[in-house]
């Protein structure tokens, strides 16, 4: 039997953040990825940043080995740079998500400007695609970015849900409703153009429901909350609960 949708990609970057706070090897994000897979993660996501603030190059190699042996997709998040392109071409992860990256940001803020950077992105997307990685573009759910994404060889768009999460954190329900409508309409638009739709950023037990309920969504990528919540309830319980909430939102 096929597993219910949406798939849950568990982003393990912040296991590496904790490791790096002390140096050394503990906690090992690859051991965390293994535990996430045992708990039912449908995929493992990891962002190799230019400054290596969490994942390191050797982590990515070990993650790819683990994911291959467990037959689980590794989704490598990366900026569209030549350095990252070459690493991804060697690594051959099942999926690559291209994100905007600024050194001074704490996390990925805002979506990729696919429309404005078309000529720079297209050769990188094509090279990754030809190398066997399914490329997704992390964008805001706005028509011109969706249409620009559809003009590349990327098969997937991941919609940034950070603004939705922030609006709810600020108790601004009207703004959250507007953003949710844009995500719903964007998902329909992207699917009509032949793109698979994913969602990610800032998702928690409290806000995942309406996003998971968007029926065009095939995957949720969630990191910070799951890894943080694992402190209180354990990684396995946090992943199982996120899966349960997403499936319940989708299927009632
Ligand atoms: N998707 C993308 C493209 C991201 O860059 C991130 C953050 O690294 C996430 C999902 C996960 O976001 P969060 O850690 O807030 O769950």
Short mmCIF file of C-alpha atoms and ligand atoms in Angstrom, two decimals:
data_model
loop_
_atom_site.label_atom_id
_atom_site.label_comp_id
_atom_site.label_asym_id
_atom_site.label_seq_id
_atom_site.Cartn_x
_atom_site.Cartn_y
_atom_site.Cartn_z
CA UNK A 1 0.00 0.00 0.00
CA UNK A 2 1.30 3.48 -0.84
CA UNK A 3 2.02 5.72 2.12
CA UNK A 4 -0.42 8.61 2.60
CA UNK A 5 0.47 12.07 1.34
CA UNK A 6 1.97 14.52 2.03
CA UNK A 7 5.41 12.97 2.46
CA UNK A 8 7.41 14.25 5.41
CA UNK A 9 10.98 15.30 4.72
CA UNK A 10 12.83 15.75 8.00
CA UNK A 11 15.47 18.46 7.94
CA UNK A 12 18.29 17.45 10.28
CA UNK A 13 20.46 20.60 10.02
CA UNK A 14 19.99 21.52 13.65
CA UNK A 15 21.33 18.24 14.97
CA UNK A 16 24.56 19.47 13.36
CA UNK A 17 24.04 22.91 14.90
CA UNK A 18 24.10 21.33 18.36
CA UNK A 19 27.15 19.23 17.49
CA UNK A 20 29.01 22.25 16.15
CA UNK A 21 28.27 24.29 19.28
CA UNK A 22 30.90 22.16 21.04
CA UNK A 23 32.96 20.86 18.13
CA UNK A 24 33.55 17.12 18.15
CA UNK A 25 31.19 14.54 16.72
CA UNK A 26 28.19 14.42 19.04
CA UNK A 27 25.31 14.48 18.27
CA UNK A 28 25.96 13.00 14.83
CA UNK A 29 23.40 14.27 12.28
CA UNK A 30 23.77 11.06 10.30
CA UNK A 31 22.78 9.01 13.36
CA UNK A 32 19.88 11.47 13.68
CA UNK A 33 18.93 10.84 10.06
CA UNK A 34 18.94 7.09 10.73
CA UNK A 35 16.67 7.58 13.75
CA UNK A 36 14.37 9.82 11.67
CA UNK A 37 14.13 7.13 8.99
CA UNK A 38 13.30 4.49 11.63
CA UNK A 39 10.57 6.84 12.93
CA UNK A 40 8.96 7.05 9.49
CA UNK A 41 10.56 10.06 7.78
CA UNK A 42 9.85 9.81 4.06
CA UNK A 43 12.98 11.73 3.20
CA UNK A 44 15.98 13.44 4.77
CA UNK A 45 16.71 17.08 4.02
CA UNK A 46 19.99 18.84 4.75
CA UNK A 47 21.25 22.29 3.78
CA UNK A 48 24.95 22.58 3.01
CA UNK A 49 25.49 26.29 3.54
CA UNK A 50 28.39 28.26 2.15
CA UNK A 51 29.65 28.94 5.70
CA UNK A 52 29.11 25.27 6.82
CA UNK A 53 27.40 26.52 9.96
CA UNK A 54 25.58 23.21 10.40
CA UNK A 55 26.11 20.44 7.84
CA UNK A 56 29.69 19.71 6.74
CA UNK A 57 30.82 18.23 3.45
CA UNK A 58 31.61 14.85 5.05
CA UNK A 59 28.13 14.78 6.64
CA UNK A 60 26.58 15.07 3.19
CA UNK A 61 28.65 12.15 1.88
CA UNK A 62 27.65 9.96 4.82
CA UNK A 63 24.01 11.06 4.54
CA UNK A 64 23.91 10.14 0.88
CA UNK A 65 25.36 6.69 1.70
CA UNK A 66 22.78 6.16 4.43
CA UNK A 67 19.85 7.33 2.33
CA UNK A 68 20.92 5.19 -0.60
CA UNK A 69 21.23 2.10 1.58
CA UNK A 70 17.83 2.80 3.22
CA UNK A 71 16.23 3.66 -0.13
CA UNK A 72 15.11 7.05 1.15
CA UNK A 73 15.62 10.25 -0.84
CA UNK A 74 18.22 12.75 0.33
CA UNK A 75 17.12 16.30 -0.45
CA UNK A 76 20.17 18.57 -0.52
CA UNK A 77 19.35 22.23 -0.04
CA UNK A 78 21.92 24.54 -1.58
CA UNK A 79 22.53 27.98 -2.99
CA UNK A 80 22.95 28.29 -6.74
CA UNK A 81 26.74 28.63 -6.70
CA UNK A 82 29.38 26.83 -8.74
CA UNK A 83 30.86 25.34 -5.58
CA UNK A 84 27.54 23.82 -4.48
CA UNK A 85 26.68 22.70 -8.00
CA UNK A 86 29.95 20.76 -8.20
CA UNK A 87 29.42 19.17 -4.77
CA UNK A 88 25.89 18.13 -5.74
CA UNK A 89 27.11 16.72 -9.05
CA UNK A 90 29.59 14.50 -7.16
CA UNK A 91 27.14 13.56 -4.41
CA UNK A 92 24.18 12.73 -6.70
CA UNK A 93 21.41 13.18 -4.12
CA UNK A 94 17.93 12.10 -5.27
CA UNK A 95 16.71 15.68 -4.84
CA UNK A 96 18.24 19.14 -4.79
CA UNK A 97 16.34 22.17 -3.53
CA UNK A 98 17.84 25.46 -4.67
CA UNK A 99 17.42 28.19 -2.06
CA UNK A 100 18.52 31.80 -1.79
CA UNK A 101 21.31 32.24 0.73
CA UNK A 102 22.75 35.26 2.47
CA UNK A 103 25.58 34.93 4.95
CA UNK A 104 24.03 37.26 7.50
CA UNK A 105 20.65 35.50 7.62
CA UNK A 106 19.77 33.16 10.45
CA UNK A 107 17.77 30.89 8.19
CA UNK A 108 16.50 30.99 4.62
CA UNK A 109 14.57 34.22 4.42
CA UNK A 110 12.29 34.66 1.45
CA UNK A 111 12.09 32.69 -1.75
CA UNK A 112 14.41 32.41 -4.70
CA UNK A 113 14.06 35.05 -7.42
CA UNK A 114 13.74 32.60 -10.30
CA UNK A 115 12.24 35.25 -12.57
CA UNK A 116 15.14 37.68 -11.99
CA UNK A 117 17.93 35.10 -12.10
CA UNK A 118 16.67 32.91 -14.92
CA UNK A 119 19.88 32.93 -16.98
CA UNK A 120 22.09 32.13 -13.98
CA UNK A 121 19.84 29.36 -12.66
CA UNK A 122 18.99 27.52 -15.86
CA UNK A 123 22.44 25.95 -16.51
CA UNK A 124 22.76 24.86 -12.86
CA UNK A 125 19.28 23.31 -12.86
CA UNK A 126 19.96 21.56 -16.17
CA UNK A 127 23.31 20.16 -14.99
CA UNK A 128 21.73 18.76 -11.80
CA UNK A 129 18.75 17.41 -13.67
CA UNK A 130 20.95 15.68 -16.26
CA UNK A 131 22.96 14.19 -13.37
CA UNK A 132 19.86 12.47 -11.98
CA UNK A 133 18.84 14.85 -9.18
CA UNK A 134 15.25 16.05 -9.11
CA UNK A 135 15.46 19.81 -8.72
CA UNK A 136 13.07 21.92 -6.72
CA UNK A 137 13.06 25.70 -6.45
CA UNK A 138 12.25 27.31 -3.11
CA UNK A 139 9.98 30.21 -4.02
CA UNK A 140 7.21 32.41 -2.73
CA UNK A 141 3.78 31.40 -4.02
CA UNK A 142 3.47 34.26 -6.52
CA UNK A 143 2.44 33.84 -10.14
CA UNK A 144 5.52 35.30 -11.84
CA UNK A 145 7.91 33.10 -9.83
CA UNK A 146 5.82 29.98 -10.47
CA UNK A 147 5.71 30.73 -14.18
CA UNK A 148 9.46 31.37 -14.25
CA UNK A 149 10.06 28.05 -12.45
CA UNK A 150 7.96 26.25 -15.04
CA UNK A 151 10.26 27.58 -17.77
CA UNK A 152 13.23 25.71 -16.28
CA UNK A 153 13.94 21.99 -16.06
CA UNK A 154 12.99 21.97 -12.36
CA UNK A 155 10.23 19.46 -11.69
CA UNK A 156 9.24 20.80 -8.28
CA UNK A 157 8.56 24.07 -6.49
CA UNK A 158 8.73 24.29 -2.72
CA UNK A 159 6.62 27.16 -1.41
CA UNK A 160 8.07 29.16 1.48
CA UNK A 161 5.64 28.92 4.40
CA UNK A 162 7.68 31.17 6.72
CA UNK A 163 5.46 34.24 6.30
CA UNK A 164 2.39 32.14 7.10
CA UNK A 165 4.05 30.83 10.28
CA UNK A 166 5.14 34.34 11.31
CA UNK A 167 1.65 35.80 10.78
CA UNK A 168 0.19 33.16 13.09
CA UNK A 169 2.96 33.74 15.65
CA UNK A 170 1.97 37.42 15.59
CA UNK A 171 -1.72 36.49 16.06
CA UNK A 172 -2.46 38.18 12.74
CA UNK A 173 -5.14 35.78 11.52
CA UNK A 174 -6.23 38.00 8.60
CA UNK A 175 -2.71 38.10 7.22
CA UNK A 176 -2.29 34.35 7.77
CA UNK A 177 -5.56 33.71 5.89
CA UNK A 178 -4.38 35.87 2.96
CA UNK A 179 -1.07 34.01 2.80
CA UNK A 180 -2.83 30.65 3.04
CA UNK A 181 -5.06 31.62 0.10
CA UNK A 182 -1.98 32.59 -1.91
CA UNK A 183 -0.38 29.22 -1.09
CA UNK A 184 -3.57 27.38 -2.11
CA UNK A 185 -3.88 29.30 -5.38
CA UNK A 186 -0.15 29.02 -6.05
CA UNK A 187 -0.34 25.25 -5.59
CA UNK A 188 -3.11 24.99 -8.18
CA UNK A 189 -1.23 27.23 -10.59
CA UNK A 190 2.02 25.27 -10.21
CA UNK A 191 0.31 21.92 -10.64
CA UNK A 192 -1.49 23.17 -13.75
CA UNK A 193 1.93 24.07 -15.19
CA UNK A 194 3.20 20.54 -14.49
CA UNK A 195 5.18 21.27 -11.34
CA UNK A 196 5.08 19.14 -8.20
CA UNK A 197 4.34 21.21 -5.09
CA UNK A 198 6.14 21.01 -1.74
CA UNK A 199 5.92 23.27 1.31
CA UNK A 200 8.45 24.16 3.97
CA UNK A 201 9.73 26.55 6.59
CA UNK A 202 8.50 27.39 10.04
CA UNK A 203 5.99 24.53 10.22
CA UNK A 204 4.98 23.26 13.66
CA UNK A 205 2.35 21.01 15.22
CA UNK A 206 0.12 24.09 15.56
CA UNK A 207 0.32 25.45 12.03
CA UNK A 208 0.94 22.38 9.84
CA UNK A 209 -2.74 21.45 9.42
CA UNK A 210 -3.95 24.02 6.87
CA UNK A 211 -0.75 23.62 4.84
CA UNK A 212 -0.90 19.81 4.85
CA UNK A 213 -4.54 20.03 3.79
CA UNK A 214 -3.64 21.67 0.45
CA UNK A 215 -4.28 18.71 -1.77
CA UNK A 216 -1.72 19.57 -4.46
CA UNK A 217 1.06 19.41 -1.82
CA UNK A 218 3.14 16.26 -2.12
CA UNK A 219 5.79 16.94 0.52
CA UNK A 220 6.44 18.96 3.66
CA UNK A 221 10.01 19.75 4.69
CA UNK A 222 10.26 20.42 8.40
CA UNK A 223 13.34 20.83 10.54
CA UNK A 224 13.71 23.32 13.36
CA UNK A 225 10.48 22.49 15.17
CA UNK A 226 10.89 18.71 14.94
CA UNK A 227 14.48 18.78 16.18
CA UNK A 228 13.57 21.26 18.94
CA UNK A 229 10.52 19.29 20.01
CA UNK A 230 12.63 16.11 20.11
CA UNK A 231 14.19 17.54 23.30
CA UNK A 232 10.82 17.21 25.02
CA UNK A 233 9.18 14.18 23.43
CA UNK A 234 11.98 12.40 21.57
CA UNK A 235 12.67 12.41 17.84
CA UNK A 236 10.55 9.38 17.10
CA UNK A 237 7.45 10.80 18.83
CA UNK A 238 7.95 14.24 17.23
CA UNK A 239 8.12 12.74 13.73
CA UNK A 240 5.19 10.39 14.33
CA UNK A 241 3.06 13.25 15.68
CA UNK A 242 3.91 15.51 12.72
CA UNK A 243 3.01 12.66 10.35
CA UNK A 244 -0.24 12.06 12.21
CA UNK A 245 -1.25 15.73 12.11
CA UNK A 246 -0.41 16.09 8.42
CA UNK A 247 -2.28 12.92 7.47
CA UNK A 248 -5.27 13.89 9.61
CA UNK A 249 -5.39 17.34 7.98
CA UNK A 250 -5.30 15.76 4.53
CA UNK A 251 -7.70 12.88 5.06
CA UNK A 252 -9.78 13.94 8.07
N1 LIG B 1 12.61 24.04 3.28
C1 LIG B 1 13.65 24.85 2.96
C2 LIG B 1 13.90 25.09 1.51
C3 LIG B 1 14.48 25.40 3.94
O1 LIG B 1 15.51 26.20 3.58
C4 LIG B 1 14.25 25.09 5.28
C5 LIG B 1 15.16 25.62 6.34
O2 LIG B 1 16.44 25.12 6.14
C6 LIG B 1 13.17 24.25 5.58
C7 LIG B 1 12.35 23.76 4.58
C8 LIG B 1 12.86 23.85 6.99
O3 LIG B 1 12.48 24.95 7.75
P1 LIG B 1 12.32 24.80 9.31
O4 LIG B 1 13.66 24.42 9.86
O5 LIG B 1 11.83 26.13 9.74
O6 LIG B 1 11.31 23.70 9.54
#
